[in-house]
Short mmCIF file of C-alpha atoms in Angstrom, two decimals:
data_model
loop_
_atom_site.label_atom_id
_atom_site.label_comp_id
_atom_site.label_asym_id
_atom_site.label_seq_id
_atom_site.Cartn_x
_atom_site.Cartn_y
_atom_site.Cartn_z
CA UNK A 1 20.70 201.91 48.24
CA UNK A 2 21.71 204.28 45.43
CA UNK A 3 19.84 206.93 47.29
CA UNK A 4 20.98 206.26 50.72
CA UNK A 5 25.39 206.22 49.07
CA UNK A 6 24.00 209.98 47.83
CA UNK A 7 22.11 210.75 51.31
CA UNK A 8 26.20 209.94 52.79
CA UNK A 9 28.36 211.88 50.33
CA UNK A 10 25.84 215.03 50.48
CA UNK A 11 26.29 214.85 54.45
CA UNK A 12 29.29 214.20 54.42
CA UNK A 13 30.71 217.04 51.79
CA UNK A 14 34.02 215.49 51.85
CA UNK A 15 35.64 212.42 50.77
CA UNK A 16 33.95 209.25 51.63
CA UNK A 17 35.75 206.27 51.13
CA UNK A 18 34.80 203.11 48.79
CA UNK A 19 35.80 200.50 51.35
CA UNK A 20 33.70 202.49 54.04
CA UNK A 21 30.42 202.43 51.79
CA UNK A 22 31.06 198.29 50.91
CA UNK A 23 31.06 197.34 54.46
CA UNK A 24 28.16 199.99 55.40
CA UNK A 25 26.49 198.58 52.92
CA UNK A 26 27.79 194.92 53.18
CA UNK A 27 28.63 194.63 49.31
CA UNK A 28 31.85 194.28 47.21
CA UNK A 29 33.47 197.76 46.26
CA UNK A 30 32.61 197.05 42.62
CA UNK A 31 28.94 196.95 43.69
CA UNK A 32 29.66 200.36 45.42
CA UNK A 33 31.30 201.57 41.82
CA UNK A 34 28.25 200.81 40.26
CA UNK A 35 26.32 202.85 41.99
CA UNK A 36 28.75 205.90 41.70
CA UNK A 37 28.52 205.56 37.66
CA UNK A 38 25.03 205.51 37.22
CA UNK A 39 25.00 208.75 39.56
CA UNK A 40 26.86 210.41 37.36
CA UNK A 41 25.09 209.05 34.38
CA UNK A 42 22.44 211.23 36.34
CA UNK A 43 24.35 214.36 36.30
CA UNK A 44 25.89 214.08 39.68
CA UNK A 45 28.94 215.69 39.76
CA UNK A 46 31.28 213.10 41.86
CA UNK A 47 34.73 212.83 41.61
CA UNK A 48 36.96 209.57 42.32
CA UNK A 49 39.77 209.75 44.04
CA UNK A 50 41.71 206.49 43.96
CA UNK A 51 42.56 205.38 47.57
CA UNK A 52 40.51 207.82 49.12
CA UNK A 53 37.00 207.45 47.94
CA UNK A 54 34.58 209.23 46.41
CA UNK A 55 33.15 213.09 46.57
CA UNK A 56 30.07 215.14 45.73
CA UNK A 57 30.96 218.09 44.14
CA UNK A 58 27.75 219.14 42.27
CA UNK A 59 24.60 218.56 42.47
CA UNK A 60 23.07 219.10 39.26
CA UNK A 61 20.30 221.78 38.15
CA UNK A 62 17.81 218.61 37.33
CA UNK A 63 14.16 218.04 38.66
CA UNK A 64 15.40 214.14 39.91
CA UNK A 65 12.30 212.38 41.54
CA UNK A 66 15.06 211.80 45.03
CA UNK A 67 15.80 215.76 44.94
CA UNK A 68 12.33 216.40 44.52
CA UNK A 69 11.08 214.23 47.73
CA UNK A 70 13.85 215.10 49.57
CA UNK A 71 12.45 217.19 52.84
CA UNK A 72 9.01 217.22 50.56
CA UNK A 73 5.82 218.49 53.37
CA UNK A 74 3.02 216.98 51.20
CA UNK A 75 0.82 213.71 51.75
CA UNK A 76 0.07 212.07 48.80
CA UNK A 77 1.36 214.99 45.90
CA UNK A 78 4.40 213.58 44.15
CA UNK A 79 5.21 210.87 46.13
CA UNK A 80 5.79 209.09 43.02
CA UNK A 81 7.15 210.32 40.15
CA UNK A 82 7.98 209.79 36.48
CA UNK A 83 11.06 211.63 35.50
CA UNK A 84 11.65 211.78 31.68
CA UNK A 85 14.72 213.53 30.54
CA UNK A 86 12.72 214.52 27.54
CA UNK A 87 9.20 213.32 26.39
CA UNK A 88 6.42 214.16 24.13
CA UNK A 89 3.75 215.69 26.25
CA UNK A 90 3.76 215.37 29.91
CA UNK A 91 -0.27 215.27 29.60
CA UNK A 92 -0.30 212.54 27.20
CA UNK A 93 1.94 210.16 29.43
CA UNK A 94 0.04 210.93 32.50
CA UNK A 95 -3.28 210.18 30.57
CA UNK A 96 -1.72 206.82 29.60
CA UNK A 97 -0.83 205.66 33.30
CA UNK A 98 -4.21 207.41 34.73
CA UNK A 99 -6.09 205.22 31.78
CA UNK A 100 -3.63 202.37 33.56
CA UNK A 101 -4.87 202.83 37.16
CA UNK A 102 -2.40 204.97 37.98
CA UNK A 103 -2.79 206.89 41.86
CA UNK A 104 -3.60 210.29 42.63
CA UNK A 105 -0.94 212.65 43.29
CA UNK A 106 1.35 210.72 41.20
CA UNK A 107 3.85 213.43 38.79
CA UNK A 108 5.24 213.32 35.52
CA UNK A 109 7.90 215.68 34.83
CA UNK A 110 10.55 216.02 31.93
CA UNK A 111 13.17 218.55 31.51
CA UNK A 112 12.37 219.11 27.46
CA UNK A 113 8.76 218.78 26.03
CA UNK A 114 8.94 217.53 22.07
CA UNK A 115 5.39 217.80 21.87
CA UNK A 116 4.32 220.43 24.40
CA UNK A 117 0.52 220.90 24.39
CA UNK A 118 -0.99 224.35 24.31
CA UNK A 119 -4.89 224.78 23.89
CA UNK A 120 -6.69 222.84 21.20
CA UNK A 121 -3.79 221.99 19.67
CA UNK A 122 -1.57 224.59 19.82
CA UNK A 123 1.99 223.96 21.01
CA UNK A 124 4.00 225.10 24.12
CA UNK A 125 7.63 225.87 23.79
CA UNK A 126 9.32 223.50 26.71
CA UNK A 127 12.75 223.73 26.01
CA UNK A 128 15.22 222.69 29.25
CA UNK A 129 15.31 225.23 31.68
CA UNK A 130 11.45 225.03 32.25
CA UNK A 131 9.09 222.98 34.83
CA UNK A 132 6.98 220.50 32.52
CA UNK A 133 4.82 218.86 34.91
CA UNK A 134 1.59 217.08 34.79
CA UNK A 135 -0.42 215.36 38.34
CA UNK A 136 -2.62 213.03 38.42
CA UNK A 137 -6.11 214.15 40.14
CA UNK A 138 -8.99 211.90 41.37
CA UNK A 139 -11.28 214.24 43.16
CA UNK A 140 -14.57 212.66 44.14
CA UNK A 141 -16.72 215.61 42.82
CA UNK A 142 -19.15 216.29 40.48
CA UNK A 143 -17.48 216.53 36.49
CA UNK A 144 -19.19 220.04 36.54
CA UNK A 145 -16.87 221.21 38.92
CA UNK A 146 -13.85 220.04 37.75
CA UNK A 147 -13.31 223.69 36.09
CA UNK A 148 -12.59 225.02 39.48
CA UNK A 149 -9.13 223.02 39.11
CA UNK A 150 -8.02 225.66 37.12
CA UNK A 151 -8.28 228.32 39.01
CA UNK A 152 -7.08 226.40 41.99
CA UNK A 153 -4.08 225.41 39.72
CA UNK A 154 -3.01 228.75 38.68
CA UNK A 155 -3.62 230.30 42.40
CA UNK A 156 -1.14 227.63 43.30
CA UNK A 157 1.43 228.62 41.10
CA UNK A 158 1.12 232.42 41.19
CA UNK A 159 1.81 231.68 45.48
CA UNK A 160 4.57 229.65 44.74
CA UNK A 161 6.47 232.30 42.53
CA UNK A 162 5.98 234.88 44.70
CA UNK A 163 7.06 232.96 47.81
CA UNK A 164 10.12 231.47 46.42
CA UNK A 165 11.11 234.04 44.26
CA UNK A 166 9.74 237.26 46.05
CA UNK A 167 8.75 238.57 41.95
CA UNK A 168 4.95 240.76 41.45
CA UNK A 169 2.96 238.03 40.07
CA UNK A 170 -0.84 238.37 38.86
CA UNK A 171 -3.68 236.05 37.52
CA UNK A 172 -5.64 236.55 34.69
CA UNK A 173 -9.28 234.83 33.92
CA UNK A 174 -9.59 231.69 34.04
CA UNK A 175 -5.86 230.45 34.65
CA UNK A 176 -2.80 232.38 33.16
CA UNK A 177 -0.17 233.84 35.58
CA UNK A 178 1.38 237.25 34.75
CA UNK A 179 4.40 238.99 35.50
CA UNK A 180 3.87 242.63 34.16
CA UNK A 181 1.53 241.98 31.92
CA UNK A 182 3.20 239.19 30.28
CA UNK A 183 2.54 235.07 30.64
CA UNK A 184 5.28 232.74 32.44
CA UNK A 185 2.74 230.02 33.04
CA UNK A 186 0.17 227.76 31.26
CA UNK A 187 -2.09 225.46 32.49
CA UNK A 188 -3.67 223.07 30.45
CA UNK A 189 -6.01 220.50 32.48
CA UNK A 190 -7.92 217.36 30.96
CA UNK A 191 -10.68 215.15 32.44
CA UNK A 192 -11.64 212.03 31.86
CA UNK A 193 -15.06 211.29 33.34
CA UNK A 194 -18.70 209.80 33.42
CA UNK A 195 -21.74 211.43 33.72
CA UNK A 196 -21.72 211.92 37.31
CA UNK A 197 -18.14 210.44 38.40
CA UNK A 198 -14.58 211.94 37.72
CA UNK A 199 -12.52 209.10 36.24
CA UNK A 200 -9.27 211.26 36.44
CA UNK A 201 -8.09 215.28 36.19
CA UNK A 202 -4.42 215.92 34.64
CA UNK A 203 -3.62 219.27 35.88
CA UNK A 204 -0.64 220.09 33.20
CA UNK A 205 1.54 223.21 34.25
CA UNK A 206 4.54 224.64 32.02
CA UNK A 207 6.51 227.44 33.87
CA UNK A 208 9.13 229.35 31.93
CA UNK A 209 11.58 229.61 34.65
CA UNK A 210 15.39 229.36 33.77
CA UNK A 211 14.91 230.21 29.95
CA UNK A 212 15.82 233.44 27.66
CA UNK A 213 13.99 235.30 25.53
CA UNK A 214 15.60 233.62 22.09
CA UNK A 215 13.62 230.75 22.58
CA UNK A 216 10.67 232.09 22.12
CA UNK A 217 9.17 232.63 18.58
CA UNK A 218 9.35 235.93 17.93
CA UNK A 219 5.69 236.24 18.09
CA UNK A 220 5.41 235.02 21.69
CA UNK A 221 8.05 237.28 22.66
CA UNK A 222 5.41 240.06 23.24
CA UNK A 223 2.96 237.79 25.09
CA UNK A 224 5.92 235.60 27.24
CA UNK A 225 8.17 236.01 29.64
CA UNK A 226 10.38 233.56 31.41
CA UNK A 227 11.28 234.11 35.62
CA UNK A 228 14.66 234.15 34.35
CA UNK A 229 13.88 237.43 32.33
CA UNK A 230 12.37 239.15 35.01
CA UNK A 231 14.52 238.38 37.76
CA UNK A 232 17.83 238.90 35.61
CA UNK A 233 19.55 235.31 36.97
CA UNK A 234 18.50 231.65 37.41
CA UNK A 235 16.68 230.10 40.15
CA UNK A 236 16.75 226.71 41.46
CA UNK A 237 13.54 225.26 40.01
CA UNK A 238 13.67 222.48 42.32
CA UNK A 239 12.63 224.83 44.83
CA UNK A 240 9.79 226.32 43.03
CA UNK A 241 8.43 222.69 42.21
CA UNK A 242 8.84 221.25 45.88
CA UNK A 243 6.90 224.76 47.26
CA UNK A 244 4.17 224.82 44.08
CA UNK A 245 3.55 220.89 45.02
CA UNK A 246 3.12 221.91 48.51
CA UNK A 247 0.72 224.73 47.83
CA UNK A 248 -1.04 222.81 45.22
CA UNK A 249 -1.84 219.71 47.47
CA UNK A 250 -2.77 222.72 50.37
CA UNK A 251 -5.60 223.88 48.12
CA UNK A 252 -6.64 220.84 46.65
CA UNK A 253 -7.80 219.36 49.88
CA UNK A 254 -9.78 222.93 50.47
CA UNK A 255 -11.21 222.11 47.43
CA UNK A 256 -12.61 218.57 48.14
CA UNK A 257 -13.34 219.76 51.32
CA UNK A 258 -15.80 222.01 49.37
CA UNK A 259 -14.22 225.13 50.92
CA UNK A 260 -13.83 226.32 46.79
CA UNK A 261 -14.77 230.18 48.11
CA UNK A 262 -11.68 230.35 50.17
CA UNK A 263 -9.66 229.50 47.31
CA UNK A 264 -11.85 232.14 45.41
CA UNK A 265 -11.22 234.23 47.98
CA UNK A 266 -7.08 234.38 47.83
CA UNK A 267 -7.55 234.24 43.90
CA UNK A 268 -9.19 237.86 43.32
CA UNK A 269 -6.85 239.13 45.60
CA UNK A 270 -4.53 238.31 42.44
CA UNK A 271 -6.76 239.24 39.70
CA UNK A 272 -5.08 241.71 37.32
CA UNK A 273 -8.11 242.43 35.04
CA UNK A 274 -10.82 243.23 37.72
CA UNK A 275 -11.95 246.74 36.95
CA UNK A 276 -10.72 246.98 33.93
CA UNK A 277 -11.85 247.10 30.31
CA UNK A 278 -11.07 244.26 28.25
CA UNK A 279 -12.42 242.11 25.13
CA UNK A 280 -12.87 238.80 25.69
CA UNK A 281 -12.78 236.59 22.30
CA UNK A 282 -15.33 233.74 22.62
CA UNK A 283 -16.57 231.94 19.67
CA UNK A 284 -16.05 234.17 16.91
CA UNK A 285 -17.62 237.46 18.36
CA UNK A 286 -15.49 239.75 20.53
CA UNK A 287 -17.37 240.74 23.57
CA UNK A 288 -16.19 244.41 25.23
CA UNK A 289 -16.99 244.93 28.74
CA UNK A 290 -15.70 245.61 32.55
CA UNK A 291 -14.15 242.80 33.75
CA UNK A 292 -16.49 242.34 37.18
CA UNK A 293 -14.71 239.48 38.73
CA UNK A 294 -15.28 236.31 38.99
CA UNK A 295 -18.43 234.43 40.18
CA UNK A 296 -18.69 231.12 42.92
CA UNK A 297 -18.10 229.02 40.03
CA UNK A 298 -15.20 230.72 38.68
CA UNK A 299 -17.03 231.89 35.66
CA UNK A 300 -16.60 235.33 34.52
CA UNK A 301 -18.58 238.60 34.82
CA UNK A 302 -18.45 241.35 32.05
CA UNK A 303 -20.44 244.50 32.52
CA UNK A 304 -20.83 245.08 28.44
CA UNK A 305 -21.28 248.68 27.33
CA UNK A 306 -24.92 248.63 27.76
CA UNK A 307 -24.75 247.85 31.30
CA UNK A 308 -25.95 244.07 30.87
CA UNK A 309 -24.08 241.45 32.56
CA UNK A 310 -22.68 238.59 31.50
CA UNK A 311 -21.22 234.79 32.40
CA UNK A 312 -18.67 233.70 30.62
CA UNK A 313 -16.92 230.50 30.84
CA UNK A 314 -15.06 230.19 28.13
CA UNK A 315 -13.00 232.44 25.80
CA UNK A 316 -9.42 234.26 25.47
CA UNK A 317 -9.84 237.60 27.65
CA UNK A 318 -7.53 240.87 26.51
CA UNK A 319 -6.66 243.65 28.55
CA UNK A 320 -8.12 246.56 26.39
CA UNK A 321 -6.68 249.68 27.92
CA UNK A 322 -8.36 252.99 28.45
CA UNK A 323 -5.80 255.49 27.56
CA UNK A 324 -4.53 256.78 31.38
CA UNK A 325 -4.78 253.58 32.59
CA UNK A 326 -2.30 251.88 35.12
CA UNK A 327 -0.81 248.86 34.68
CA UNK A 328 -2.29 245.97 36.69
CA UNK B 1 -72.45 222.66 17.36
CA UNK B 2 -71.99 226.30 17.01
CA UNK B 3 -71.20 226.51 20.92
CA UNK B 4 -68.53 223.55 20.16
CA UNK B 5 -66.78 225.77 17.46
CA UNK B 6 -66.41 228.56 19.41
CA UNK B 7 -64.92 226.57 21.93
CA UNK B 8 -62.35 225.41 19.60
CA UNK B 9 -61.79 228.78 17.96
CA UNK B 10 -61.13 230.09 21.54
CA UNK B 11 -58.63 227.18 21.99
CA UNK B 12 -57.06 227.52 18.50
CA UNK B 13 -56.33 231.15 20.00
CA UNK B 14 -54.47 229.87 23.46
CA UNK B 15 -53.08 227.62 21.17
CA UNK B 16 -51.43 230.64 19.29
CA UNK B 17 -50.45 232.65 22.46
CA UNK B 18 -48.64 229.48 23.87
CA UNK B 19 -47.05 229.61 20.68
CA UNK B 20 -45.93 233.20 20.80
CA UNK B 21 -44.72 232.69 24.49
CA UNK B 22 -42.72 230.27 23.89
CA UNK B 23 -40.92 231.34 21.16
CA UNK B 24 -40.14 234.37 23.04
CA UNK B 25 -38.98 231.97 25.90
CA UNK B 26 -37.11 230.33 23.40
CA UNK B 27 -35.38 233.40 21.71
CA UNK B 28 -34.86 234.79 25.63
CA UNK B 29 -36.93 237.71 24.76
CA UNK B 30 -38.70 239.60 27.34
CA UNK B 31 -41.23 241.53 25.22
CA UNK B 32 -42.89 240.01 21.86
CA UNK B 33 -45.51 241.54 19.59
CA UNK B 34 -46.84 239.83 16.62
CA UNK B 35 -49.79 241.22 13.80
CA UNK B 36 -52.06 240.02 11.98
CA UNK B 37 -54.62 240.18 10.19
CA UNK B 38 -56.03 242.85 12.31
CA UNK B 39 -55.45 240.25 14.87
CA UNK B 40 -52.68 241.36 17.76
CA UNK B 41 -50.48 239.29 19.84
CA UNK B 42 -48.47 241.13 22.57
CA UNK B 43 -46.81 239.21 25.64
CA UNK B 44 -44.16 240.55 28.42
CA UNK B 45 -42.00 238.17 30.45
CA UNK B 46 -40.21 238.68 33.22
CA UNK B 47 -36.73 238.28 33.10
CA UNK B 48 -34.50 236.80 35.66
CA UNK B 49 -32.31 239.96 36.27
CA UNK B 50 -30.00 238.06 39.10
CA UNK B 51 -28.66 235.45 36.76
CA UNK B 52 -26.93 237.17 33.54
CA UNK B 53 -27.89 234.69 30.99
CA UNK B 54 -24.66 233.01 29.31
CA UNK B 55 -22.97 234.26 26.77
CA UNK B 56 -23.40 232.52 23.54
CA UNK B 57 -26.21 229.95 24.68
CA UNK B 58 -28.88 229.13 22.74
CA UNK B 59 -31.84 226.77 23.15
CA UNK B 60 -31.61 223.70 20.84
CA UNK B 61 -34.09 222.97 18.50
CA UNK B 62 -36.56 220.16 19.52
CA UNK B 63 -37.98 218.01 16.29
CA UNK B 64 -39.59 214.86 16.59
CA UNK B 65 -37.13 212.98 14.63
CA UNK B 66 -35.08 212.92 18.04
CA UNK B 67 -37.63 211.11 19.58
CA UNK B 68 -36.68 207.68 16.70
CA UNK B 69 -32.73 207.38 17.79
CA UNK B 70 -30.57 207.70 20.68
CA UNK B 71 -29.21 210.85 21.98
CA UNK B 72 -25.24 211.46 22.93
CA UNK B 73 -25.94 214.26 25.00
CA UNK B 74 -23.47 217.08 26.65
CA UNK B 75 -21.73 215.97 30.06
CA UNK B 76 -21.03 219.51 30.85
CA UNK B 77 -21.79 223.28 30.05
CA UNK B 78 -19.00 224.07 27.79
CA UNK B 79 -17.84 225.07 24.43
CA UNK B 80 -18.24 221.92 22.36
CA UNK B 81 -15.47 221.10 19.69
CA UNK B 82 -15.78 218.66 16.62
CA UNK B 83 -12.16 217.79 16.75
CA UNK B 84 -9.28 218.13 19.55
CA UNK B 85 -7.49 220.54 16.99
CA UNK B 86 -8.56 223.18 14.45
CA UNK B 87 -6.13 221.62 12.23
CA UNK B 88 -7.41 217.91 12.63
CA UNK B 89 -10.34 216.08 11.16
CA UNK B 90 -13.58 215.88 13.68
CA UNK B 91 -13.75 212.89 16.32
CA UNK B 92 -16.80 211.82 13.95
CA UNK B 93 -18.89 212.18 10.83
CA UNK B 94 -22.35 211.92 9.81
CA UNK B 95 -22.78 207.96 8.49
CA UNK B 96 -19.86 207.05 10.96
CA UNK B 97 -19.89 203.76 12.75
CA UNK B 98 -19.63 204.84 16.46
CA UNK B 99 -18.27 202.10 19.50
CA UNK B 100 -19.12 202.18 23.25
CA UNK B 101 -16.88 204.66 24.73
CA UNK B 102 -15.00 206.49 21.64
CA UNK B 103 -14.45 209.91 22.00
CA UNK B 104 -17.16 212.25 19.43
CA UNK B 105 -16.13 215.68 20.74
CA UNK B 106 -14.35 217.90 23.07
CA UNK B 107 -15.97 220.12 25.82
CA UNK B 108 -14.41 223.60 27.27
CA UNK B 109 -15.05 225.10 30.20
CA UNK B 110 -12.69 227.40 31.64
CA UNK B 111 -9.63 225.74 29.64
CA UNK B 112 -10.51 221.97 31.55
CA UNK B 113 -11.15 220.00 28.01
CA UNK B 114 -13.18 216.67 28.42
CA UNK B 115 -13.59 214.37 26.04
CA UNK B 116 -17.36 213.26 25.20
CA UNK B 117 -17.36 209.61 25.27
CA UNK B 118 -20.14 207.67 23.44
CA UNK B 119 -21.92 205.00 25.72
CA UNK B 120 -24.05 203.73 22.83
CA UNK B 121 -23.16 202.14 19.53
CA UNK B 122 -24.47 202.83 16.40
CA UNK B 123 -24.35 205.42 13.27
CA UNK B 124 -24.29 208.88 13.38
CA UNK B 125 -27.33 210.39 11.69
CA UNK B 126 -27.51 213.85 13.00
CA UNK B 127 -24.83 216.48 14.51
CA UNK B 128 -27.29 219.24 16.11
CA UNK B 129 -23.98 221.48 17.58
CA UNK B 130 -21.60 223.55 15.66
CA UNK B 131 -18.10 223.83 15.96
CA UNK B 132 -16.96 225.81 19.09
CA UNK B 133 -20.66 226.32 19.90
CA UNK B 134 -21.45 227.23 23.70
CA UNK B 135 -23.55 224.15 24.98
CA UNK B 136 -25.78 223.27 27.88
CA UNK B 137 -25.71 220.00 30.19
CA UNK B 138 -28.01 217.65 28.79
CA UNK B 139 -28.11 219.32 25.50
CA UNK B 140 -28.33 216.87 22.47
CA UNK B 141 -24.79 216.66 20.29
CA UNK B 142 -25.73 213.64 18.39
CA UNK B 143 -28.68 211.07 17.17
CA UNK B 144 -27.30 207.75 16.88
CA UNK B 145 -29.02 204.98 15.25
CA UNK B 146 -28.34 201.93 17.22
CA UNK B 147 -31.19 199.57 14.90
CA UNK B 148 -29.12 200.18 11.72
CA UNK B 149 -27.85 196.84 10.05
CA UNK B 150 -24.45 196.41 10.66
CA UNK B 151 -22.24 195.66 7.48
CA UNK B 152 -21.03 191.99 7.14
CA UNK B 153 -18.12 191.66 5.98
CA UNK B 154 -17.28 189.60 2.85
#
């Protein structure tokens, strides 16, 4: 009901009037009131006007579960969805209600991360202003290719920036997104599985969209950049999320349909290090190389400085520029 | 009698040369040559040049003791992790008292993390991975010993 007395005053962008929402909605005008307060509570900016009624005059710049389904194209991707003003980790909750038989395509989002979770352990600034969001994944593949999610993941958002806010974006091994060569997305993905079976994924994405610089630690202010920064204004991040949902479920279901090498396929045309020279750390040795692309599994190729190739699937990769060398 | 030791001299040699190769396998060598005693071993392998080998992989060591406890073995080919931060203790210990499904380590592969869930109980008696060592599917992490006597309490 609460969404259908919103639904009214955002059609009707005028005044709509108490005692026509009681008898629409055959309930007492206190009922009605009720309704109007805790939409507010929700940031709704709605105005009373005794006699006359009620009137929308904001909506607010929140990722609400109704805004987000509102006109939403997907099938099963966030059609239900835990909205936490703030929370600790979006990953952590959405481990909890996976562990708790939780459905795929379900999303957790929260406008302020206390606990945001970087790689093994490191943290990931989420102040408001970003999209914290974590989905729920149950593909019926094998646990050994689960790693393709991250690639999928990052292809995902790196179309969704670039279709809803028109900015240069670029990918870098296995699933940062770049604009210029700095990071305004991180993807941190955790499976839960048996030998053979995939319990659950959580794909976890943090986007710096709507933030500054200053809230960055000085030592990520090198390395990060916010959509905000490089666009000079805000966006609406509700349209971001609704279009990276929509892209995300589009390649998922290429994914279990095993058609992984078309999503390969779109991803190198994004890849900012192919050709290049850079050092990828891996477990404490520094390997220097031509970045070669990526292989059908998503692992990547490094032509070292003796000519040998090699695999690697894990490990931080830095551009390591020839002097006269472009930017990507 | 004399024809029977030659026979086993000749097999003590294959014996030797099996030995050579496979260390050589083992190492991922292609070309091995070994002296002594006037004596000369000197093998060549061919190398699979399609599939660059992985970085960082190396071939565990096989004992016998493995053979005397159960094995938690690696899901996944990954980097394996003791504990989910640097800063926190590992999942598990040598001498620790392990349950069905509790998590011993982390896996890596392209920044998806899985945690390695024990489906045995028992006691840790041997870690054969190091810290943020590459790993292979199927590769042994642990030897559990799920005979020891379990500690009353009281």
């Amino acid at each position: 009901m609460r969404d259908k007395i919103l639904r009214i005053l955002k059609e009707e962008k005028g005044v709509v009037s108490g005692r026509a929402l009681s008898s629409m909605f055959r309930c007492s005008r206190t009922s009605i009131w009720k309704h109007i307060k805790a939409l507010k509570e929700e940031g709704y900016g709605i105005s009373s006007i005794p006699r006359f009624g009620y009137r929308l005059y904001n909506i607010p710049d929140l990722l609400l579960p109704r805004e987000i389904k509102e006109e939403l194209s997907t099938k099963f991707i966030g059609h239900k969805i835990y909205y936490f003003k703030e929370t600790g980790s979006t990953n952590d909750v959405a481990r909890d209600l996976a562990l708790a038989s939780e459905e795929e395509g379900t999303l957790v989002i929260a406008e302020r991360q206390t606990k945001g979770k970087g790689r093994i352990g490191r943290r990931w600034v989420s102040p408001f202003g970003g999209i914290w969001m974590s989905l729920i994944l149950r593909p019926r593949v094998s646990p050994a290719d689960a790693s393709r999610l991250t690639l999928l993941s990052s292809l995902a958002v790196c179309k969704s920036i670039k279709k809803v806010v028109g900015l240069p974006v670029f990918l870098k091994w296995p699933n940062d997104v770049l604009i210029g060569k700095k990071k305004v997305c991180g993807i941190l993905t955790e499976m839960d599985s048996e030998l053979d079976l995939i319990n659950f994924v959580i794909v976890g994405i943090g986007i710096n969209v709507n933030m500054d610089m200053n809230v960055f630690p000085e030592g990520l202010q090198k390395t990060a950049t916010s959509i905000k920064e490089e666009l000079g204004k805000d966006i609406k991040r509700i349209d971001l999320l609704k279009s990276l949902l929509e892209e995300l479920e589009r390649l998922y279901l290429l994914f279990t349909e095993g058609k992984f090498s078309w999503i390969l396929k779109e991803w190198k045309g994004y890849d900012c290090i192919f050709g290049h020279d850079v050092e990828v750390a891996t477990l404490g040795e520094i390997i220097k190389g031509r970045a070669m692309g990526v292989d059908e599994d998503g692992a990547l190729i490094i032509k070292g400085l003796n000519g040998a190739t090699k695999r690697i699937l894990s490990g931080d990769v830095r551009l390591w520029w020839r002097q006269g060398d472009s930017n990507p | 009698m004399e024809n029977n030791e030659s026979m086993s001299f000749i097999d003590r040699e294959i014996e030797e040369i099996e030995e050579v190769i496979s260390l050589a396998e083992n190492a991922g060598i292609s070309e091995l040559e070994l002296e002594e005693e006037g004596k000369r071993i000197k093998i060549k392998r061919a190398v699979n040049q399609n599939s660059p080998p992985l970085e960082g992989l190396e071939k565990e060591p096989v004992s016998i003791e493995e053979n005397n406890y159960e094995k938690i073995v690696a899901p996944l080919i990954g980097t394996f992790y003791r504990a989910p931060s640097p800063d926190s203790p590992p999942y598990v210990e040598i001498g620790d008292i392990i349950n069905v499904g509790q998590t011993v380590g982390l896996l890596e592969a392209m920044k998806l993390f899985n945690e390695i869930k024990s489906e045995i109980a028992g006691r840790i008696v041997k870690i054969l991975v190091e810290d943020t060592q590459l790993v292979k599917t199927g590769q042994v992490l642990f030897l559990v010993d799920t005979h020891f006597e379990k500690p009353t309490s009281g």
